[in-house]
Amino acid sequence: MELVAGCYEQVLFGFAIHPEPDTGGDPKEQKWTSAADFTHHAHTASLSAVAVNSRFVVTGSKDETIHIYDMKKKIDHGALVHHNGTITCLKFYGNRHLISGGEDGLICVWDAKKWECLKSIKAHKGHVTFLSIHPSGKLALSVGTDKTLRTWNLVEGRSAFIKNIKQNAHIVEWSPRGEKYIVVILNKIDVYQLDTASVSGTITNEKRISSVTFLSESVLAVAGDEEVVRVFDCDSLMCLCEFKAHENRVKDMFSFEVPEHHVIVTASSDGFIKMWKLKQDKKVPPSLLCEVKTNARLTCLGVWLDRVTDTQKSLPSTAEPSPVSKKQPKINKKEAGDVVQEEERQSVPDSEKCGLTGDSDQPMKANTPLSVKKRKMVGMLEKQKRKKKKIRNVIVNPTFLL
């Protein structure tokens, strides 16, 4: 197990964590040990995002690049250059795909084996501030500075629908089972139910929220511009407990489960990373397992678990680049809260830069090695077009994909 954290000082830290067995004694006395493992200084500006899968750690920065670090070999694995602006969010789906968002308004889907850009979508008119992938891999949500919440059909690589919201949201997150999702605007959290796509309640925090992490399908940990972490029930909207985690504001959080432990990790501007053991009763504050002092102003956090994950887990069809229309999406202007269907496919700027094989619907010549593969792809696209005609008269709802 390894903690990885980025900071304003352009460095990625890695700390190896050695869990101690639970002896059944006083939980306050149980401690895990940490040891500095590596520092990776690849960026030329502060780090803004980090994501982890079973092999790699990727970091995004204000220098507009994504750097890849091989956790098995402990070496730099290269950089991805496509965005024109700060990388604001990075999310792995399994070991096959990485999705990135940036201040240029783009969402990019990357092959995490060949490290090629499979699809580049102009997702928001302003910045992409956050994105989240549904557990099924068929849907993604994104929010941006254009005051919209957008649902993405990852099966076809296009926008499914757009919801206009009153303010710019800066966090969106699916619950572990994908039955609900939350949208964060300043210090408020709107809880949406997937089956109705409507707000079922709102949680209010005392300060602006900087990070959230689901502890279960209905329990959410919330951190903001303060030293305290609060645990809320998304159904009752009540605060279950709160605890002082740091001496300064909490910048990022991450939660995970290992045998006998449900752990939440917090990183703060005070330079500390702390690991907390959650109790079965979420009304009881967690106990401190371990803390690491970095002497840096931390910005983002991840946990690398050295274990085998499902390598077959991948996005349904974005694994193969597909031709798309050059037309811009048609968006009808509605009042805040209205849902607008978007049927036009998103444009793909600079397909050569993305490593796309071309945008022709015609199969390649028989003497080309890719001809069989290309014909299969064209056949698949024809099926998708026929399927689209069938559903065109159906009211759009994200549940039709699940």
C-alpha positions as semicolon CSV with decimal commas, in nm:
position;residue;x (nm);y (nm);z (nm)
1;M;0,000;0,000;0,000
2;E;0,128;0,345;-0,088
3;L;0,006;0,700;-0,034
4;V;0,067;0,934;-0,328
5;A;0,012;1,308;-0,303
6;G;0,077;1,608;-0,524
7;C;0,158;1,960;-0,411
8;Y;0,208;2,320;-0,514
9;E;0,583;2,257;-0,512
10;Q;0,548;2,047;-0,835
11;V;0,639;1,718;-0,662
12;L;0,457;1,385;-0,635
13;F;0,528;1,213;-0,303
14;G;0,509;0,840;-0,241
15;F;0,495;0,688;0,109
16;A;0,488;0,314;0,170
17;I;0,237;0,214;0,439
18;H;0,275;-0,101;0,647
19;P;-0,051;-0,201;0,817
20;E;-0,024;-0,366;1,155
21;P;-0,257;-0,660;1,229
22;D;-0,564;-0,579;1,436
23;T;-0,494;-0,743;1,773
24;G;-0,836;-0,658;1,912
25;G;-0,691;-0,415;2,165
26;D;-0,764;-0,047;2,213
27;P;-0,820;0,098;1,862
28;K;-0,668;0,427;1,978
29;E;-0,340;0,247;2,035
30;Q;-0,334;0,071;1,697
31;K;-0,092;0,239;1,457
32;W;0,031;0,180;1,104
33;T;0,386;0,270;1,002
34;S;0,501;0,476;0,704
35;A;0,826;0,521;0,515
36;A;0,919;0,769;0,242
37;D;0,947;0,575;-0,084
38;F;0,992;0,820;-0,373
39;T;0,953;1,176;-0,497
40;H;0,872;1,238;-0,862
41;H;0,950;1,583;-0,998
42;A;0,820;1,569;-1,357
43;H;0,598;1,877;-1,381
44;T;0,695;2,241;-1,424
45;A;0,393;2,375;-1,233
46;S;0,182;2,275;-0,935
47;L;-0,004;1,943;-0,942
48;S;-0,381;1,964;-0,971
49;A;-0,506;1,602;-1,003
50;V;-0,395;1,245;-0,940
51;A;-0,543;0,904;-1,031
52;V;-0,429;0,551;-0,957
53;N;-0,486;0,205;-1,102
54;S;-0,317;-0,126;-1,022
55;R;0,003;-0,034;-1,213
56;F;0,030;0,339;-1,271
57;V;-0,012;0,674;-1,101
58;V;-0,101;0,963;-1,332
59;T;-0,075;1,327;-1,236
60;G;-0,221;1,639;-1,395
61;S;-0,079;1,985;-1,359
62;K;-0,114;2,351;-1,439
63;D;0,165;2,290;-1,694
64;E;-0,107;2,132;-1,917
65;T;0,050;1,783;-1,918
66;I;-0,036;1,444;-1,770
67;H;0,262;1,245;-1,639
68;I;0,263;0,869;-1,591
69;Y;0,458;0,697;-1,313
70;D;0,509;0,319;-1,309
71;M;0,453;0,205;-0,950
72;K;0,592;-0,144;-1,012
73;K;0,923;-0,028;-1,158
74;K;0,928;0,310;-0,977
75;I;1,020;0,495;-1,295
76;D;0,874;0,773;-1,511
77;H;0,667;0,621;-1,792
78;G;0,621;0,933;-2,006
79;A;0,376;1,218;-2,054
80;L;0,044;1,277;-2,233
81;V;0,013;1,608;-2,414
82;H;-0,325;1,704;-2,558
83;H;-0,494;1,958;-2,332
84;N;-0,443;2,333;-2,366
85;G;-0,496;2,437;-2,008
86;T;-0,472;2,309;-1,653
87;I;-0,564;1,942;-1,606
88;T;-0,853;1,962;-1,361
89;C;-0,957;1,596;-1,319
90;L;-0,828;1,245;-1,389
91;K;-1,025;0,920;-1,349
92;F;-0,925;0,562;-1,428
93;Y;-1,187;0,305;-1,522
94;G;-1,025;-0,031;-1,453
95;N;-0,680;-0,077;-1,602
96;R;-0,775;-0,008;-1,963
97;H;-0,899;0,349;-1,974
98;L;-0,818;0,692;-1,833
99;I;-1,046;0,994;-1,869
100;S;-0,911;1,346;-1,829
101;G;-1,074;1,687;-1,813
102;G;-0,918;2,030;-1,843
103;E;-0,967;2,404;-1,844
104;D;-0,981;2,389;-2,225
105;G;-1,329;2,235;-2,193
106;L;-1,214;1,898;-2,331
107;I;-1,277;1,550;-2,196
108;C;-1,030;1,298;-2,336
109;V;-1,051;0,919;-2,326
110;W;-0,710;0,746;-2,321
111;D;-0,606;0,389;-2,384
112;A;-0,416;0,308;-2,063
113;K;-0,218;0,030;-2,235
114;K;-0,090;0,207;-2,547
115;W;-0,138;0,555;-2,394
116;E;-0,314;0,689;-2,702
117;C;-0,599;0,940;-2,704
118;L;-0,900;0,747;-2,832
119;K;-1,151;1,030;-2,824
120;S;-1,145;1,402;-2,752
121;I;-1,478;1,572;-2,681
122;K;-1,550;1,943;-2,649
123;A;-1,749;1,887;-2,331
124;H;-1,812;2,233;-2,183
125;K;-1,806;2,589;-2,309
126;G;-1,591;2,683;-2,011
127;H;-1,362;2,470;-1,796
128;V;-1,433;2,109;-1,708
129;T;-1,414;2,124;-1,330
130;F;-1,490;1,762;-1,235
131;L;-1,604;1,430;-1,380
132;S;-1,717;1,095;-1,243
133;I;-1,764;0,755;-1,415
134;H;-2,065;0,536;-1,332
135;P;-1,969;0,195;-1,183
136;S;-2,106;0,028;-1,498
137;G;-1,867;0,223;-1,720
138;K;-2,158;0,320;-1,949
139;L;-2,217;0,671;-1,817
140;A;-2,011;0,963;-1,697
141;L;-2,110;1,293;-1,539
142;S;-1,923;1,620;-1,576
143;V;-1,963;1,974;-1,446
144;G;-1,805;2,290;-1,576
145;T;-1,794;2,666;-1,558
146;D;-2,078;2,695;-1,809
147;K;-2,330;2,615;-1,531
148;T;-2,423;2,277;-1,675
149;L;-2,429;1,919;-1,551
150;R;-2,373;1,686;-1,846
151;T;-2,437;1,315;-1,878
152;W;-2,214;1,129;-2,123
153;N;-2,301;0,810;-2,307
154;L;-1,966;0,632;-2,298
155;V;-2,103;0,350;-2,516
156;E;-2,123;0,590;-2,810
157;G;-1,886;0,858;-2,688
158;R;-2,135;1,143;-2,701
159;S;-2,351;1,364;-2,482
160;A;-2,674;1,203;-2,358
161;F;-2,834;1,508;-2,199
162;I;-2,760;1,844;-2,038
163;K;-2,904;1,989;-1,719
164;N;-2,873;2,361;-1,666
165;I;-2,797;2,452;-1,306
166;K;-2,806;2,791;-1,138
167;Q;-2,438;2,812;-1,045
168;N;-2,104;2,662;-1,138
169;A;-2,063;2,325;-0,967
170;H;-1,710;2,213;-0,882
171;I;-1,762;1,848;-0,778
172;V;-1,982;1,565;-0,908
173;E;-1,964;1,208;-0,777
174;W;-2,148;0,877;-0,828
175;S;-2,231;0,662;-0,527
176;P;-2,057;0,319;-0,508
177;R;-2,354;0,132;-0,662
178;G;-2,444;0,416;-0,896
179;E;-2,799;0,454;-0,764
180;K;-2,746;0,820;-0,675
181;Y;-2,503;1,102;-0,742
182;I;-2,415;1,428;-0,576
183;V;-2,339;1,772;-0,719
184;V;-2,145;2,024;-0,509
185;I;-2,190;2,401;-0,544
186;L;-1,990;2,607;-0,292
187;N;-2,099;2,470;0,051
188;K;-2,410;2,284;-0,067
189;I;-2,448;1,924;-0,184
190;D;-2,748;1,832;-0,400
191;V;-2,831;1,460;-0,381
192;Y;-2,982;1,321;-0,704
193;Q;-3,157;0,986;-0,746
194;L;-3,068;0,810;-1,071
195;D;-3,416;0,670;-1,134
196;T;-3,577;1,016;-1,126
197;A;-3,274;1,231;-1,221
198;S;-3,404;1,486;-0,970
199;V;-3,280;1,630;-0,641
200;S;-3,399;1,431;-0,340
201;G;-3,236;1,658;-0,081
202;T;-2,962;1,911;-0,009
203;I;-2,682;1,892;0,249
204;T;-2,531;2,217;0,374
205;N;-2,176;2,236;0,507
206;E;-2,044;2,528;0,714
207;K;-1,762;2,618;0,472
208;R;-1,696;2,579;0,099
209;I;-1,651;2,209;0,018
210;S;-1,317;2,097;-0,122
211;S;-1,358;1,719;-0,132
212;V;-1,615;1,443;-0,082
213;T;-1,589;1,064;-0,069
214;F;-1,864;0,804;-0,036
215;L;-1,814;0,566;0,259
216;S;-2,118;0,357;0,157
217;E;-2,415;0,393;-0,076
218;S;-2,580;0,644;0,157
219;V;-2,298;0,777;0,378
220;L;-2,077;1,062;0,258
221;A;-1,763;1,219;0,409
222;V;-1,730;1,592;0,344
223;A;-1,426;1,818;0,383
224;G;-1,401;2,189;0,318
225;D;-1,202;2,502;0,380
226;E;-1,165;2,412;0,747
227;E;-0,993;2,158;0,973
228;V;-1,303;1,944;1,027
229;V;-1,434;1,641;0,833
230;R;-1,807;1,569;0,861
231;V;-1,994;1,247;0,785
232;F;-2,348;1,285;0,645
233;D;-2,635;1,046;0,574
234;C;-2,754;1,116;0,218
235;D;-3,104;0,985;0,293
236;S;-3,181;1,170;0,618
237;L;-2,943;1,459;0,524
238;M;-2,827;1,459;0,886
239;C;-2,467;1,495;1,009
240;L;-2,373;1,166;1,174
241;C;-2,044;1,285;1,325
242;E;-1,755;1,524;1,278
243;F;-1,391;1,522;1,381
244;K;-1,094;1,757;1,365
245;A;-0,859;1,606;1,108
246;H;-0,594;1,876;1,059
247;E;-0,464;2,214;1,174
248;N;-0,546;2,370;0,838
249;R;-0,803;2,319;0,561
250;V;-0,847;1,972;0,415
251;K;-0,765;1,970;0,044
252;D;-0,848;1,614;-0,062
253;M;-0,982;1,282;0,069
254;F;-0,983;0,920;-0,038
255;S;-1,149;0,612;0,113
256;F;-1,086;0,241;0,061
257;E;-1,139;-0,096;0,223
258;V;-0,885;-0,367;0,307
259;P;-0,946;-0,676;0,523
260;E;-1,062;-0,572;0,872
261;H;-1,030;-0,202;0,791
262;H;-1,237;0,070;0,628
263;V;-0,999;0,363;0,590
264;I;-1,036;0,730;0,503
265;V;-0,727;0,931;0,404
266;T;-0,707;1,309;0,432
267;A;-0,451;1,555;0,295
268;S;-0,424;1,912;0,413
269;S;-0,255;2,243;0,345
270;D;-0,073;2,189;0,674
271;G;0,148;1,934;0,494
272;F;0,012;1,625;0,670
273;I;-0,146;1,315;0,521
274;K;-0,349;1,120;0,776
275;M;-0,513;0,778;0,768
276;W;-0,822;0,714;0,981
277;K;-0,994;0,388;1,071
278;L;-1,370;0,416;1,035
279;K;-1,599;0,251;1,288
280;Q;-1,894;0,026;1,205
281;D;-2,116;0,286;1,366
282;K;-2,060;0,596;1,152
283;K;-2,185;0,813;1,438
284;V;-1,857;0,738;1,619
285;P;-1,559;0,947;1,498
286;P;-1,275;0,746;1,337
287;S;-0,944;0,675;1,509
288;L;-0,603;0,782;1,373
289;L;-0,400;0,500;1,218
290;C;-0,105;0,686;1,069
291;E;0,019;1,032;0,976
292;V;0,289;1,153;0,739
293;K;0,449;1,497;0,735
294;T;0,550;1,617;0,388
295;N;0,648;1,981;0,458
296;A;0,463;2,075;0,139
297;R;0,135;2,243;0,048
298;L;-0,066;1,941;-0,063
299;T;-0,324;1,966;-0,341
300;C;-0,433;1,614;-0,442
301;L;-0,426;1,261;-0,306
302;G;-0,445;0,896;-0,410
303;V;-0,383;0,550;-0,265
304;W;-0,207;0,276;-0,461
305;L;-0,304;-0,071;-0,346
306;D;-0,056;-0,335;-0,463
307;R;-0,311;-0,593;-0,562
308;V;-0,451;-0,745;-0,879
309;T;-0,764;-0,577;-1,012
310;D;-0,998;-0,679;-1,289
311;T;-0,791;-0,609;-1,599
312;Q;-1,093;-0,681;-1,821
313;K;-1,286;-0,388;-1,673
314;S;-1,302;-0,133;-1,950
315;L;-1,531;0,123;-2,107
316;P;-1,788;-0,041;-2,340
317;S;-1,690;0,093;-2,680
318;T;-1,449;0,384;-2,649
319;A;-1,165;0,131;-2,672
320;E;-1,190;0,176;-3,049
321;P;-1,185;0,529;-3,195
322;S;-1,495;0,592;-3,405
323;P;-1,579;0,853;-3,668
324;V;-1,784;1,144;-3,540
325;S;-1,957;1,443;-3,689
326;K;-1,778;1,775;-3,704
327;K;-2,102;1,954;-3,608
328;Q;-2,119;2,134;-3,279
329;P;-2,381;2,011;-3,028
330;K;-2,723;2,171;-3,050
331;I;-2,817;2,313;-2,713
332;N;-3,152;2,478;-2,657
333;K;-3,150;2,761;-2,407
334;K;-3,373;2,672;-2,111
335;E;-3,432;2,796;-1,764
336;A;-3,207;2,665;-1,487
337;G;-3,300;2,309;-1,399
338;D;-3,440;2,216;-1,741
339;V;-3,306;1,909;-1,916
340;V;-3,207;1,941;-2,280
341;Q;-3,154;1,642;-2,506
342;E;-2,842;1,657;-2,718
343;E;-2,839;1,425;-3,014
344;E;-2,554;1,569;-3,215
345;R;-2,222;1,396;-3,162
346;Q;-1,935;1,595;-3,020
347;S;-1,655;1,719;-3,242
348;V;-1,307;1,573;-3,217
349;P;-1,048;1,848;-3,256
350;D;-0,712;1,752;-3,404
351;S;-0,771;1,381;-3,466
352;E;-0,410;1,325;-3,572
353;K;-0,289;1,455;-3,238
354;C;-0,524;1,210;-3,068
355;G;-0,385;0,914;-3,260
356;L;-0,715;0,840;-3,436
357;T;-0,691;0,620;-3,744
358;G;-0,917;0,837;-3,956
359;D;-1,273;0,959;-3,987
360;S;-1,397;0,780;-4,298
361;D;-1,693;0,544;-4,281
362;Q;-1,555;0,342;-4,573
363;P;-1,359;0,023;-4,501
364;M;-0,989;0,036;-4,577
365;K;-0,844;-0,147;-4,878
366;A;-0,792;-0,520;-4,851
367;N;-0,413;-0,496;-4,871
368;T;-0,410;-0,287;-4,551
369;P;-0,344;-0,485;-4,229
370;L;-0,626;-0,303;-4,050
371;S;-0,892;-0,377;-4,312
372;V;-1,072;-0,656;-4,123
373;K;-1,072;-0,459;-3,801
374;K;-1,195;-0,150;-3,984
375;R;-1,481;-0,338;-4,149
376;K;-1,591;-0,471;-3,809
377;M;-1,588;-0,118;-3,673
378;V;-1,800;0,012;-3,963
379;G;-2,048;-0,271;-3,908
380;M;-2,071;-0,181;-3,542
381;L;-2,136;0,184;-3,631
382;E;-2,419;0,085;-3,864
383;K;-2,582;-0,113;-3,581
384;Q;-2,549;0,187;-3,353
385;K;-2,718;0,413;-3,612
386;R;-3,012;0,173;-3,642
387;K;-3,040;0,156;-3,264
388;K;-3,041;0,537;-3,241
389;K;-3,338;0,558;-3,480
390;K;-3,539;0,328;-3,252
391;I;-3,480;0,532;-2,940
392;R;-3,512;0,877;-3,094
393;N;-3,877;0,908;-2,992
394;V;-3,815;0,790;-2,639
395;I;-3,777;1,046;-2,360
396;V;-3,412;1,059;-2,262
397;N;-3,333;0,920;-1,917
398;P;-2,989;0,791;-1,812
399;T;-3,141;0,469;-1,676
400;F;-3,202;0,340;-2,029
401;L;-2,832;0,252;-2,049
402;L;-2,822;0,047;-1,727
